[in-house]
């Protein structure tokens, strides 16, 4: 009977491991997506800063172009002023010059503001330079590590599945049927429960002393009176109790 109990314990350990691996494999896609998403958020926030820098630079270029154009117009207006034939031409040139000088002044102010902004943006980029340069590498490494670990888990799942079938086949038919029925009945798939501190570790009910003695003796399959699971004690626990 001891040998059969050992087989049941091992089967339970294998099945628990298989359940754990199955969960890992089933949730892999979602967990991988979370990793990708985290890195995408970093990349997004970096792109946002880079876009601000590019847009700032574009605006400055625009203002510089505007100033250059207006200076040309201003020169023309100055010539017009010099060669004004009458009061009306004179006033028109003056008004034009005023407007152009004002526009140039505004564009220059804008450039100063943009340069200040640009300093802040450049500083942000400099502060995060390490993060930016290493982001792709870290993302690839994290995904590679995830994939490697998942491949190992899939491999172990296959190995354990084969092992499980072989272990199950060595059990007497009646015991195998009891095990399967118990395992399928419970949500956690536990058919064989350890006795810890005199309690069934599956349903946590305190076992009668007589039941504990019988489990410790290990001469026959003892089941929990509350949840019907097959009970066992580990040798170390057994010694400690004795
Ligand atoms: Zn129980």
Short mmCIF file of C-alpha atoms in Angstrom, two decimals, residues 64-207:
data_model
loop_
_atom_site.label_atom_id
_atom_site.label_comp_id
_atom_site.label_asym_id
_atom_site.label_seq_id
_atom_site.Cartn_x
_atom_site.Cartn_y
_atom_site.Cartn_z
CA UNK A 64 13.35 82.90 -39.29
CA UNK A 65 12.02 82.63 -42.82
CA UNK A 66 9.31 85.15 -41.98
CA UNK A 67 11.89 87.59 -40.58
CA UNK A 68 14.09 87.24 -43.68
CA UNK A 69 11.13 87.87 -45.95
CA UNK A 70 9.96 90.84 -43.90
CA UNK A 71 13.45 92.34 -43.94
CA UNK A 72 13.34 92.26 -47.74
CA UNK A 73 9.94 93.97 -47.68
CA UNK A 74 11.28 96.42 -45.15
CA UNK A 75 14.17 97.38 -47.44
CA UNK A 76 11.69 97.90 -50.25
CA UNK A 77 9.50 100.03 -47.99
CA UNK A 78 12.54 102.10 -47.00
CA UNK A 79 13.33 102.67 -50.67
CA UNK A 80 9.70 103.64 -51.26
CA UNK A 81 9.90 106.06 -48.37
CA UNK A 82 13.07 107.64 -49.75
CA UNK A 83 11.52 108.07 -53.16
CA UNK A 84 8.07 109.08 -52.00
CA UNK A 85 6.56 111.57 -54.45
CA UNK A 86 3.78 112.76 -52.25
CA UNK A 87 2.33 112.65 -48.76
CA UNK A 88 0.18 109.60 -49.54
CA UNK A 89 3.10 107.50 -50.78
CA UNK A 90 5.13 108.64 -47.80
CA UNK A 91 2.44 107.62 -45.33
CA UNK A 92 1.85 104.29 -47.02
CA UNK A 93 5.58 103.46 -46.83
CA UNK A 94 5.71 104.55 -43.19
CA UNK A 95 2.71 102.40 -42.29
CA UNK A 96 4.20 99.46 -44.13
CA UNK A 97 7.53 99.87 -42.34
CA UNK A 98 5.79 100.09 -38.97
CA UNK A 99 3.82 96.93 -39.62
CA UNK A 100 6.90 95.05 -40.87
CA UNK A 101 9.06 96.12 -37.95
CA UNK A 102 6.31 95.07 -35.57
CA UNK A 103 6.01 91.68 -37.28
CA UNK A 104 9.79 91.19 -37.17
CA UNK A 105 9.81 92.09 -33.48
CA UNK A 106 7.03 89.60 -32.72
CA UNK A 107 8.81 86.85 -34.66
CA UNK A 108 12.03 87.57 -32.75
CA UNK A 109 10.17 87.37 -29.43
CA UNK A 110 8.65 84.06 -30.52
CA UNK A 111 12.09 82.72 -31.41
CA UNK A 112 13.42 83.64 -27.96
CA UNK A 113 10.48 81.87 -26.33
CA UNK A 114 10.94 78.83 -28.55
CA UNK A 115 14.65 78.70 -27.73
CA UNK A 116 13.84 78.66 -24.01
CA UNK A 117 11.32 75.87 -24.61
CA UNK A 118 13.87 74.05 -26.72
CA UNK A 119 16.39 74.12 -23.87
CA UNK A 120 13.86 72.41 -21.59
CA UNK A 121 13.08 69.78 -24.21
CA UNK A 122 16.76 69.13 -24.95
CA UNK A 123 17.41 68.75 -21.23
CA UNK A 124 14.58 66.25 -20.93
CA UNK A 125 16.06 64.27 -23.82
CA UNK A 126 19.56 64.46 -22.33
CA UNK A 127 18.27 63.25 -18.95
CA UNK A 128 16.64 60.28 -20.60
CA UNK A 129 19.43 59.62 -23.10
CA UNK A 130 20.42 56.33 -21.48
CA UNK A 131 16.85 55.16 -21.33
CA UNK A 132 16.29 56.15 -24.97
CA UNK A 133 19.41 54.48 -26.34
CA UNK A 134 18.84 51.27 -24.37
CA UNK A 135 15.09 50.99 -24.85
CA UNK A 136 15.04 48.79 -27.96
CA UNK A 137 17.75 46.56 -26.56
CA UNK A 138 15.98 46.15 -23.24
CA UNK A 139 12.68 45.44 -24.97
CA UNK A 140 14.25 42.76 -27.17
CA UNK A 141 16.05 41.23 -24.19
CA UNK A 142 12.88 41.13 -22.08
CA UNK A 143 10.89 39.49 -24.87
CA UNK A 144 13.69 37.05 -25.64
CA UNK A 145 13.88 36.07 -21.98
CA UNK A 146 10.11 35.64 -21.89
CA UNK A 147 10.11 33.48 -25.01
CA UNK A 148 12.99 31.33 -23.75
CA UNK A 149 11.26 30.78 -20.43
CA UNK A 150 7.97 29.97 -22.16
CA UNK A 151 9.68 27.49 -24.49
CA UNK A 152 11.21 25.77 -21.46
CA UNK A 153 7.81 25.61 -19.76
CA UNK A 154 6.22 24.13 -22.90
CA UNK A 155 9.01 21.58 -23.06
CA UNK A 156 8.50 20.69 -19.41
CA UNK A 157 4.75 20.45 -19.96
CA UNK A 158 5.31 17.91 -22.74
CA UNK A 159 7.78 15.92 -20.63
CA UNK A 160 5.51 15.94 -17.59
CA UNK A 161 2.50 14.92 -19.68
CA UNK A 162 4.37 11.83 -20.87
CA UNK A 163 5.58 11.16 -17.35
CA UNK A 164 2.05 11.53 -16.00
CA UNK A 165 0.64 9.01 -18.44
CA UNK A 166 3.33 6.48 -17.51
CA UNK A 167 2.86 7.03 -13.76
CA UNK A 168 -0.91 6.78 -14.06
CA UNK A 169 -0.64 3.49 -15.98
CA UNK A 170 1.23 1.83 -13.09
CA UNK A 171 -1.63 2.48 -10.64
CA UNK A 172 -4.17 -0.24 -9.93
CA UNK A 173 -7.28 0.47 -11.97
CA UNK A 174 -9.55 1.06 -9.00
CA UNK A 175 -7.16 3.53 -7.37
CA UNK A 176 -6.58 5.30 -10.68
CA UNK A 177 -10.33 5.74 -11.05
CA UNK A 178 -10.66 7.10 -7.51
CA UNK A 179 -7.81 9.53 -8.13
CA UNK A 180 -9.28 10.81 -11.38
CA UNK A 181 -12.72 11.22 -9.89
CA UNK A 182 -11.35 13.21 -6.93
CA UNK A 183 -9.05 15.33 -9.08
CA UNK A 184 -11.79 16.21 -11.55
CA UNK A 185 -14.27 16.97 -8.80
CA UNK A 186 -12.23 19.69 -7.12
CA UNK A 187 -11.48 23.02 -8.66
CA UNK A 188 -7.82 22.94 -7.60
CA UNK A 189 -7.39 19.42 -9.01
CA UNK A 190 -6.18 18.12 -5.65
CA UNK A 191 -7.00 14.45 -5.04
CA UNK A 192 -4.17 13.66 -2.64
CA UNK A 193 -3.85 15.97 0.35
CA UNK A 194 -1.06 16.27 2.85
CA UNK A 195 -1.84 16.16 6.56
CA UNK A 196 -0.27 19.20 8.20
CA UNK A 197 -0.59 19.82 11.94
CA UNK A 198 -3.31 17.22 12.18
CA UNK A 199 -5.45 18.86 9.50
CA UNK A 200 -6.30 17.97 5.92
CA UNK A 201 -4.37 20.58 3.92
CA UNK A 202 -7.03 20.63 1.20
CA UNK A 203 -10.17 21.33 3.23
CA UNK A 204 -8.40 22.34 6.47
CA UNK A 205 -10.60 20.29 8.74
CA UNK A 206 -8.97 18.82 11.87
CA UNK A 207 -8.65 15.07 11.57
#
